[in-house]
Amino acid sequence: MAHTDLNLIRTFLILFETGSVTQTAEQLYVTQPSVSYALNRLRELFNDRLFVRTSRGMEPTTVAHQLYPSLKEALRQVNDTIESSRHFTPAHCKLRFRLALTDLGEMALLPAILNLFYAQAPQAELEVVPLEIAKAQEWLMAGKVNAVICSRPLNGANIQKHVLLNDRYVCLLNEHYLAADDLADKGLSIEQFTRGRHVSISSSSGHDLVEEVMELRGIQRKVSLSLAHFSVLPQILHGSDLIAILPLQIAASFEDHLLKIHELPFEVPSFSVALHWHAQTSSAPSQRWFCDTIIKAVTSAQTI
C-alpha cells in the first residue's frame, strides 16, 4: 500500500460506517460514481469484494471487518500528524519523537530531557534509539530519527547542530590498586597508564577521540576487557584493577570512596556534545519544539 491514495482509505472507512454509497459520497463531497470507482480500486487492491449490496445497504465482508480497525488507526495517526504540523501545540501533541543517544547520554541528559518533554507534551511519545555513530548522519537524512546527541561532529551539508555542553576525558579506576604504587601521590603516570590493564568501550558510541590521540602519539595500552556500554563500569571497576577512560561529567557521577578520577597522562583536546538535526525538518513546528525542548532541558540542568 506504499502508493495507495489516502482517499481510498477514507472511502473504505466511511462506507464501512454508513453502509451507504450515497452517504459516503455526501461526506466526501464527491459523486456516487466516484465512490463506486474508489470501491472498485479497493477491491482490486485487497483482492476481495469488501462490500456486498443487500436490502440493508452495503454489508462488509469478513475481510472488510478485519481491515477496518487497522485502517481506522492508520488514518487517525496520519490525521494527527498533519494536524500537529499545521496547528502544533505541545499540550495536545500525540506524535512520537525519536532521539539517538549513547548510554552515557541516557544517564547524563535523558532525565532532564524527559522532565521538560512530558511537562510540556504529556501525550507525546519519546523513543530513544541506541546511537551508532557511523549511521547517525544517514538516520537523520532518512528521517529515521528526529535528532542525534553525540560528541563527534556530523558534517553533512544539511545537518544543523547546537552545542549542549563541553567536556574532557579522564581516567577512572579503583584507588585501592593505585595506592599500592609508590607513584600514586604524583597522579597517574604514563608508565602506570601503559602497563595497566584497561577496559575499552565500543567505538560505535562515538567516544574514540582518546584512541585517535594515542595512535598519533604511538601510545599503546593493554585492553583486557571490551564493553559495548559505559553504564556497567562502576560494578566492573569496583572489583578490579582496570582503568577506564570516560568523560569527566560521567566519571564524576561514578566517583566514590573507591573509584577515583585521574587526569590522562597525555594531552587530549576537550570535546563538545551537540544536538544534531536535519535542516529540512526545521520548518516543522513540532521539530522546532522538540529541539528547543532538548536544548532548554540540558542547559537548565547544567546551571543547577
Coordinates of C-alpha atoms in Angstrom, one line a residue:
M1 CA 0.0 0.0 0.0
A2 CA 3.0 2.3 -0.4
H3 CA 1.4 4.3 -3.2
T4 CA -2.3 4.0 -2.1
D5 CA -4.3 7.2 -2.2
L6 CA -5.4 8.1 1.3
N7 CA -8.8 9.0 -0.1
L8 CA -9.3 5.3 -0.8
I9 CA -8.9 4.6 2.9
R10 CA -11.3 7.4 3.8
T11 CA -13.8 6.0 1.3
F12 CA -13.5 2.5 2.8
L13 CA -13.9 3.7 6.4
I14 CA -17.0 5.9 5.7
L15 CA -18.6 3.2 3.5
F16 CA -18.0 0.7 6.3
E17 CA -19.5 3.0 8.9
T18 CA -22.5 4.2 6.9
G19 CA -23.2 1.2 4.7
S20 CA -24.4 3.7 2.0
V21 CA -22.7 4.8 -1.2
T22 CA -24.9 7.9 -1.2
Q23 CA -23.9 9.0 2.4
T24 CA -20.3 8.2 1.6
A25 CA -20.4 10.5 -1.4
E26 CA -22.1 13.2 0.6
Q27 CA -19.5 13.1 3.4
L28 CA -16.6 13.1 0.9
Y29 CA -18.2 15.8 -1.3
V30 CA -17.9 13.6 -4.4
T31 CA -20.3 11.9 -6.8
Q32 CA -21.7 8.4 -6.3
P33 CA -19.8 7.2 -9.4
S34 CA -16.6 8.4 -7.7
V35 CA -17.3 6.3 -4.7
S36 CA -18.1 3.3 -6.9
Y37 CA -14.8 3.8 -8.7
A38 CA -12.9 4.0 -5.4
L39 CA -14.6 0.8 -4.3
N40 CA -13.5 -1.0 -7.4
R41 CA -9.9 0.1 -6.8
L42 CA -10.1 -1.1 -3.2
R43 CA -11.5 -4.5 -4.3
E44 CA -8.5 -4.8 -6.7
L45 CA -6.1 -3.8 -4.0
F46 CA -7.3 -6.2 -1.4
N47 CA -8.5 -8.9 -3.8
D48 CA -11.8 -9.1 -2.1
R49 CA -15.4 -7.8 -2.7
L50 CA -15.2 -5.9 0.7
F51 CA -18.9 -4.8 0.5
V52 CA -21.9 -6.7 -0.7
R53 CA -25.1 -4.9 -1.7
T54 CA -28.1 -6.1 0.3
S55 CA -31.6 -4.8 1.3
R56 CA -29.9 -3.3 4.4
G57 CA -27.3 -1.5 2.4
M58 CA -23.6 -2.3 1.7
E59 CA -22.7 -5.1 4.0
P60 CA -18.9 -5.5 4.9
T61 CA -17.3 -8.9 4.1
T62 CA -15.1 -10.7 6.6
V63 CA -12.0 -9.2 5.1
A64 CA -13.5 -5.7 5.4
H65 CA -14.2 -6.4 9.1
Q66 CA -10.6 -7.5 9.5
L67 CA -9.2 -4.4 7.7
Y68 CA -11.4 -1.8 9.4
P69 CA -9.6 -1.5 12.8
S70 CA -6.1 -1.2 11.3
L71 CA -7.1 1.3 8.6
K72 CA -9.0 3.3 11.1
E73 CA -6.0 3.6 13.4
A74 CA -3.6 4.3 10.5
L75 CA -5.8 7.2 9.2
R76 CA -6.1 8.6 12.7
Q77 CA -2.3 8.7 13.1
V78 CA -1.9 10.4 9.7
N79 CA -4.6 13.0 10.6
D80 CA -2.9 13.6 14.0
T81 CA 0.4 14.1 12.3
I82 CA -0.9 16.5 9.8
E83 CA -2.9 18.4 12.4
S84 CA 0.1 18.6 14.7
S85 CA 2.2 20.0 11.9
R86 CA -0.3 22.7 10.9
H87 CA -1.5 23.7 14.4
F88 CA 1.1 22.4 16.8
T89 CA 0.6 22.9 20.5
P90 CA 2.8 20.7 22.8
A91 CA -0.1 20.1 25.2
H92 CA -2.2 18.4 22.5
C93 CA 0.7 16.7 20.7
K94 CA 0.4 12.9 20.2
L95 CA 3.4 12.5 18.0
R96 CA 6.3 10.1 18.6
F97 CA 9.8 11.6 18.5
R98 CA 12.9 9.6 18.1
L99 CA 16.2 10.6 19.7
A100 CA 19.5 8.8 19.2
L101 CA 21.6 8.7 22.3
T102 CA 24.5 6.7 23.8
D103 CA 24.1 5.1 27.2
L104 CA 26.2 8.0 28.6
G105 CA 23.7 10.4 27.1
E106 CA 20.8 8.4 28.7
M107 CA 22.5 8.6 32.1
A108 CA 23.6 12.3 31.9
L109 CA 21.0 14.0 29.8
L110 CA 17.8 11.9 29.5
P111 CA 16.3 12.6 32.9
A112 CA 16.3 16.3 32.4
I113 CA 15.0 16.0 28.8
L114 CA 12.2 13.7 29.9
N115 CA 11.1 16.0 32.7
L116 CA 10.6 19.0 30.4
F117 CA 9.4 16.9 27.5
Y118 CA 6.5 15.4 29.4
A119 CA 5.8 18.6 31.4
Q120 CA 5.0 20.3 28.1
A121 CA 3.7 17.4 26.0
P122 CA 2.2 14.8 28.3
Q123 CA 0.5 12.9 25.4
A124 CA 3.6 12.8 23.2
E125 CA 5.9 9.8 22.9
L126 CA 9.7 9.7 23.0
E127 CA 11.7 6.7 21.6
V128 CA 15.4 6.6 22.5
V129 CA 17.4 4.9 19.8
P130 CA 20.8 3.5 20.8
L131 CA 23.4 5.6 18.9
E132 CA 25.5 4.0 16.2
I133 CA 27.8 6.9 15.3
A134 CA 28.6 5.5 11.8
K135 CA 24.9 5.6 10.9
A136 CA 23.9 8.8 12.7
Q137 CA 24.1 11.0 9.6
E138 CA 22.2 8.5 7.5
W139 CA 19.5 8.2 10.1
L140 CA 19.0 12.0 10.1
M141 CA 18.9 12.2 6.3
A142 CA 16.4 9.3 6.0
G143 CA 14.2 10.6 8.8
K144 CA 14.7 7.6 11.0
V145 CA 15.4 9.8 14.0
N146 CA 14.4 13.4 14.7
A147 CA 17.7 14.3 16.4
V148 CA 21.0 12.9 17.5
I149 CA 23.1 13.8 20.5
C150 CA 26.7 12.9 20.2
S151 CA 30.3 14.1 20.8
R152 CA 31.5 13.5 17.3
P153 CA 30.7 16.1 14.6
L154 CA 28.2 15.2 11.9
N155 CA 29.3 17.3 9.0
G156 CA 26.7 16.7 6.3
A157 CA 25.6 19.8 4.3
N158 CA 22.1 19.6 5.6
I159 CA 22.9 18.8 9.2
Q160 CA 22.4 21.6 11.8
K161 CA 23.7 21.4 15.3
H162 CA 23.6 23.2 18.7
V163 CA 26.4 22.6 21.3
L164 CA 24.8 21.4 24.5
L165 CA 27.9 21.1 26.7
N166 CA 31.7 20.9 26.8
D167 CA 33.6 18.1 28.5
R168 CA 37.0 16.3 28.6
Y169 CA 38.3 12.8 29.1
V170 CA 39.7 11.5 32.3
C171 CA 40.7 8.1 33.8
L172 CA 38.6 6.3 36.4
L173 CA 40.0 3.4 38.5
N174 CA 39.9 1.7 41.8
E175 CA 42.1 3.8 44.2
H176 CA 42.9 0.7 46.2
Y177 CA 45.1 -0.7 43.3
L178 CA 46.8 2.6 42.5
A179 CA 47.5 3.3 46.2
A180 CA 49.9 0.4 46.3
D181 CA 52.1 2.1 43.8
D182 CA 54.8 4.4 45.0
L183 CA 53.9 6.9 42.2
A184 CA 50.3 7.2 43.4
D185 CA 50.8 10.6 45.1
K186 CA 52.0 12.1 41.8
G187 CA 48.9 11.1 39.9
L188 CA 48.7 8.6 37.1
S189 CA 51.9 8.5 35.1
I190 CA 52.4 7.4 31.5
E191 CA 54.2 4.3 32.8
Q192 CA 51.3 3.3 35.0
F193 CA 48.9 4.0 32.2
T194 CA 50.7 1.9 29.6
R195 CA 51.4 -1.1 31.9
G196 CA 48.0 -1.1 33.4
R197 CA 45.0 -3.1 32.3
H198 CA 42.3 -1.2 30.5
V199 CA 38.6 -1.5 29.7
S200 CA 37.6 -0.3 26.3
I201 CA 34.2 0.9 25.1
S202 CA 32.9 0.2 21.6
S203 CA 33.7 3.0 19.1
S204 CA 30.1 2.9 17.9
S205 CA 29.3 5.3 20.8
G206 CA 31.5 8.0 19.2
H207 CA 33.9 8.2 22.2
D208 CA 37.0 7.3 20.3
L209 CA 39.0 10.6 20.4
V210 CA 41.5 9.3 23.0
E211 CA 42.2 6.3 20.8
E212 CA 42.9 8.6 17.9
V213 CA 45.3 10.7 20.0
M214 CA 47.1 7.6 21.3
E215 CA 47.6 6.2 17.8
L216 CA 49.0 9.5 16.6
R217 CA 51.4 9.6 19.6
G218 CA 52.4 6.0 19.5
I219 CA 51.0 5.3 22.9
Q220 CA 49.9 1.7 23.4
R221 CA 47.8 0.2 26.2
K222 CA 46.7 -3.3 27.1
V223 CA 42.9 -3.7 26.7
S224 CA 41.8 -6.5 28.9
L225 CA 38.1 -6.0 28.6
S226 CA 35.9 -4.7 25.8
L227 CA 32.4 -3.4 26.5
A228 CA 29.5 -2.1 24.4
H229 CA 28.3 0.4 27.1
F230 CA 29.7 2.7 29.8
S231 CA 26.9 2.1 32.3
V232 CA 28.3 -1.1 33.8
L233 CA 31.7 0.4 34.6
P234 CA 31.2 1.1 38.3
Q235 CA 30.4 -2.5 39.0
I236 CA 33.4 -3.6 36.9
L237 CA 35.9 -1.2 38.4
H238 CA 34.9 -1.8 42.0
G239 CA 36.3 -5.3 41.8
S240 CA 39.2 -5.0 39.5
D241 CA 42.4 -3.0 38.7
L242 CA 41.1 -2.0 35.3
I243 CA 41.5 1.6 34.1
A244 CA 38.6 3.2 32.2
I245 CA 38.6 6.4 30.1
L246 CA 35.4 8.3 30.0
P247 CA 34.0 11.9 30.0
L248 CA 34.6 13.9 33.2
Q249 CA 30.9 14.6 33.8
I250 CA 30.1 10.8 33.9
A251 CA 33.2 9.9 35.8
A252 CA 32.3 12.4 38.5
S253 CA 28.9 10.7 38.9
F254 CA 30.7 7.3 39.3
E255 CA 33.4 8.5 41.7
D256 CA 33.1 7.2 45.3
H257 CA 35.3 6.1 48.2
L258 CA 37.0 3.5 45.9
L259 CA 36.7 4.9 42.4
K260 CA 38.8 8.0 41.8
I261 CA 39.3 10.3 38.9
H262 CA 42.8 10.8 37.5
E263 CA 43.9 13.1 34.7
L264 CA 45.2 11.4 31.5
P265 CA 49.0 11.4 31.5
F266 CA 49.0 12.9 28.0
E267 CA 47.0 15.8 26.5
V268 CA 43.7 15.2 24.7
P269 CA 41.6 18.0 23.4
S270 CA 38.3 18.7 25.1
F271 CA 35.2 18.0 23.2
S272 CA 31.7 19.2 22.7
V273 CA 28.4 17.3 23.0
A274 CA 26.0 18.6 20.4
L275 CA 22.4 18.2 19.3
H276 CA 22.1 17.4 15.6
W277 CA 19.1 17.5 13.3
H278 CA 18.3 17.6 9.6
A279 CA 17.9 21.2 8.3
Q280 CA 14.9 20.4 6.2
T281 CA 12.9 19.4 9.3
S282 CA 13.4 22.8 10.9
S283 CA 10.3 24.3 9.3
A284 CA 8.1 21.8 11.1
P285 CA 6.8 23.4 14.4
S286 CA 6.9 20.0 16.1
Q287 CA 10.5 19.5 15.2
R288 CA 11.5 23.0 16.3
W289 CA 9.7 22.5 19.6
F290 CA 11.4 19.1 20.1
C291 CA 14.9 20.5 19.5
D292 CA 14.2 23.6 21.6
T293 CA 13.0 21.4 24.5
I294 CA 16.2 19.4 24.5
I295 CA 18.3 22.5 24.4
K296 CA 16.4 24.1 27.3
A297 CA 16.4 21.0 29.4
V298 CA 20.1 20.3 29.1
T299 CA 21.0 24.0 29.5
S300 CA 18.9 24.2 32.7
A301 CA 20.4 21.0 34.1
Q302 CA 23.9 22.4 33.5
T303 CA 23.2 25.5 35.5
I304 CA 21.8 23.8 38.6

